[in-house]
Coordinates of C-alpha atoms in Angstrom, one line a residue:
M55 CA 15.0 -8.0 -4.8
T56 CA 15.2 -11.5 -6.3
V57 CA 11.9 -13.3 -6.0
T58 CA 12.1 -17.1 -5.6
S59 CA 9.2 -19.5 -5.9
Q60 CA 9.5 -20.2 -2.2
S61 CA 9.1 -16.6 -1.2
V62 CA 6.1 -16.2 -3.5
S63 CA 4.4 -19.3 -2.2
A64 CA 3.7 -17.6 1.2
A65 CA 2.1 -14.6 -0.6
V66 CA -1.4 -14.2 -1.9
A67 CA -2.1 -13.2 -5.5
V68 CA -4.3 -10.2 -5.3
A69 CA -4.4 -8.6 -8.8
N70 CA -2.9 -8.5 -12.2
L71 CA -0.5 -5.6 -12.6
D72 CA -2.3 -4.6 -15.8
D73 CA -5.4 -3.9 -13.6
L74 CA -3.4 -1.3 -11.6
P75 CA -1.8 1.4 -13.8
V76 CA 1.1 3.5 -12.5
G77 CA -0.3 6.2 -10.3
E78 CA -3.4 4.2 -9.3
S79 CA -4.4 2.4 -6.1
M80 CA -6.7 -0.3 -5.1
T81 CA -7.8 -2.0 -1.9
V82 CA -7.9 -5.7 -1.0
D83 CA -9.7 -7.5 1.9
L84 CA -7.9 -10.6 3.2
P85 CA -9.3 -12.7 6.0
G86 CA -8.2 -11.6 9.5
Q87 CA -6.6 -8.4 8.1
P88 CA -7.7 -4.8 8.1
R89 CA -8.3 -3.5 4.5
I90 CA -5.0 -3.1 2.7
A91 CA -4.3 -0.4 0.0
I92 CA -2.0 -1.2 -2.9
F93 CA -0.3 1.5 -4.8
N94 CA 1.5 1.3 -8.2
T95 CA 4.1 4.0 -8.4
A96 CA 6.9 4.8 -10.8
D97 CA 9.2 3.3 -8.2
G98 CA 7.3 0.1 -7.7
V99 CA 4.3 -1.5 -6.0
Y100 CA 3.7 -0.8 -2.3
A101 CA 1.1 -2.0 0.2
I102 CA 0.0 -0.4 3.5
D103 CA -3.0 -0.5 5.8
D104 CA -5.8 1.5 4.1
T105 CA -6.9 3.5 7.1
C106 CA -5.1 6.8 8.1
T107 CA -3.8 6.6 11.7
H108 CA -5.0 10.2 12.3
Q109 CA -8.7 9.7 11.5
D110 CA -10.8 7.1 9.7
A111 CA -10.2 7.8 6.0
S112 CA -9.2 5.5 3.1
L113 CA -5.6 6.2 2.1
A114 CA -6.4 4.4 -1.3
D115 CA -8.5 7.5 -2.0
G116 CA -5.6 9.8 -1.3
W117 CA -3.2 11.6 -3.6
V118 CA 0.0 9.8 -4.5
E119 CA 3.3 11.5 -5.4
D120 CA 6.6 9.7 -5.7
C121 CA 6.5 7.2 -2.8
A122 CA 4.0 9.0 -0.5
V123 CA 0.3 9.1 -0.2
E124 CA -1.6 12.1 1.2
C125 CA -4.7 11.3 3.2
P126 CA -7.8 12.9 1.6
L127 CA -9.2 14.0 4.9
H128 CA -6.6 16.1 6.6
E129 CA -3.6 15.9 4.3
A130 CA -1.4 13.7 6.5
C131 CA 1.3 12.1 4.2
F132 CA 2.7 8.6 4.7
D133 CA 5.8 7.2 3.1
L134 CA 4.7 4.1 1.1
R135 CA 8.0 2.3 1.8
T136 CA 8.0 2.7 5.5
G137 CA 4.5 3.8 6.5
V138 CA 5.9 6.7 8.5
P139 CA 4.0 10.0 8.4
N140 CA 6.1 13.0 7.4
G141 CA 4.3 15.5 9.5
P142 CA 1.1 16.3 11.4
P143 CA -1.6 15.7 11.9
A144 CA -0.7 12.0 11.8
K145 CA 1.9 10.8 14.3
T146 CA 1.5 7.0 14.1
P147 CA 2.9 5.0 11.1
V148 CA 0.6 2.8 9.1
R149 CA 1.5 -0.8 8.8
T150 CA 3.4 -1.8 5.6
H151 CA 3.1 -5.1 3.8
D152 CA 5.3 -6.9 1.3
A153 CA 4.1 -6.5 -2.2
Q154 CA 5.9 -8.2 -5.1
V155 CA 5.2 -8.4 -8.8
V156 CA 5.9 -11.8 -10.4
D157 CA 5.0 -12.6 -14.0
G158 CA 2.5 -9.7 -14.2
H159 CA 0.7 -10.6 -11.0
I160 CA 0.8 -8.7 -7.7
F161 CA 1.5 -10.9 -4.7
L162 CA 0.9 -9.6 -1.2
T163 CA 2.3 -10.9 2.1
P164 CA 0.5 -9.2 5.0
S165 CA 2.6 -8.2 8.0
A166 CA 2.0 -9.9 11.3

């Protein structure tokens, strides 16, 4: 994806990429939004709502492999690209958000 200055202007800078090594996650709190988890994977940076849709657990505390995160509570796995669970116990997707890296900074555009 090509990032233009216009597309970045609607986003919020949330972290420096150096502060989030590959394989790690972090959470951010933005006004009017539920807590958002950001994941840095070998395939890129992804952002989803932090709370598992099966039960109240932080997905940022989960285990990440490839482009999926496993909830630490009941092992529900969510695709970081789509938010869709790949099997029980979760049945409802988590909301995804646009995350971009520009000049070493992570920009986040929350979904509506």
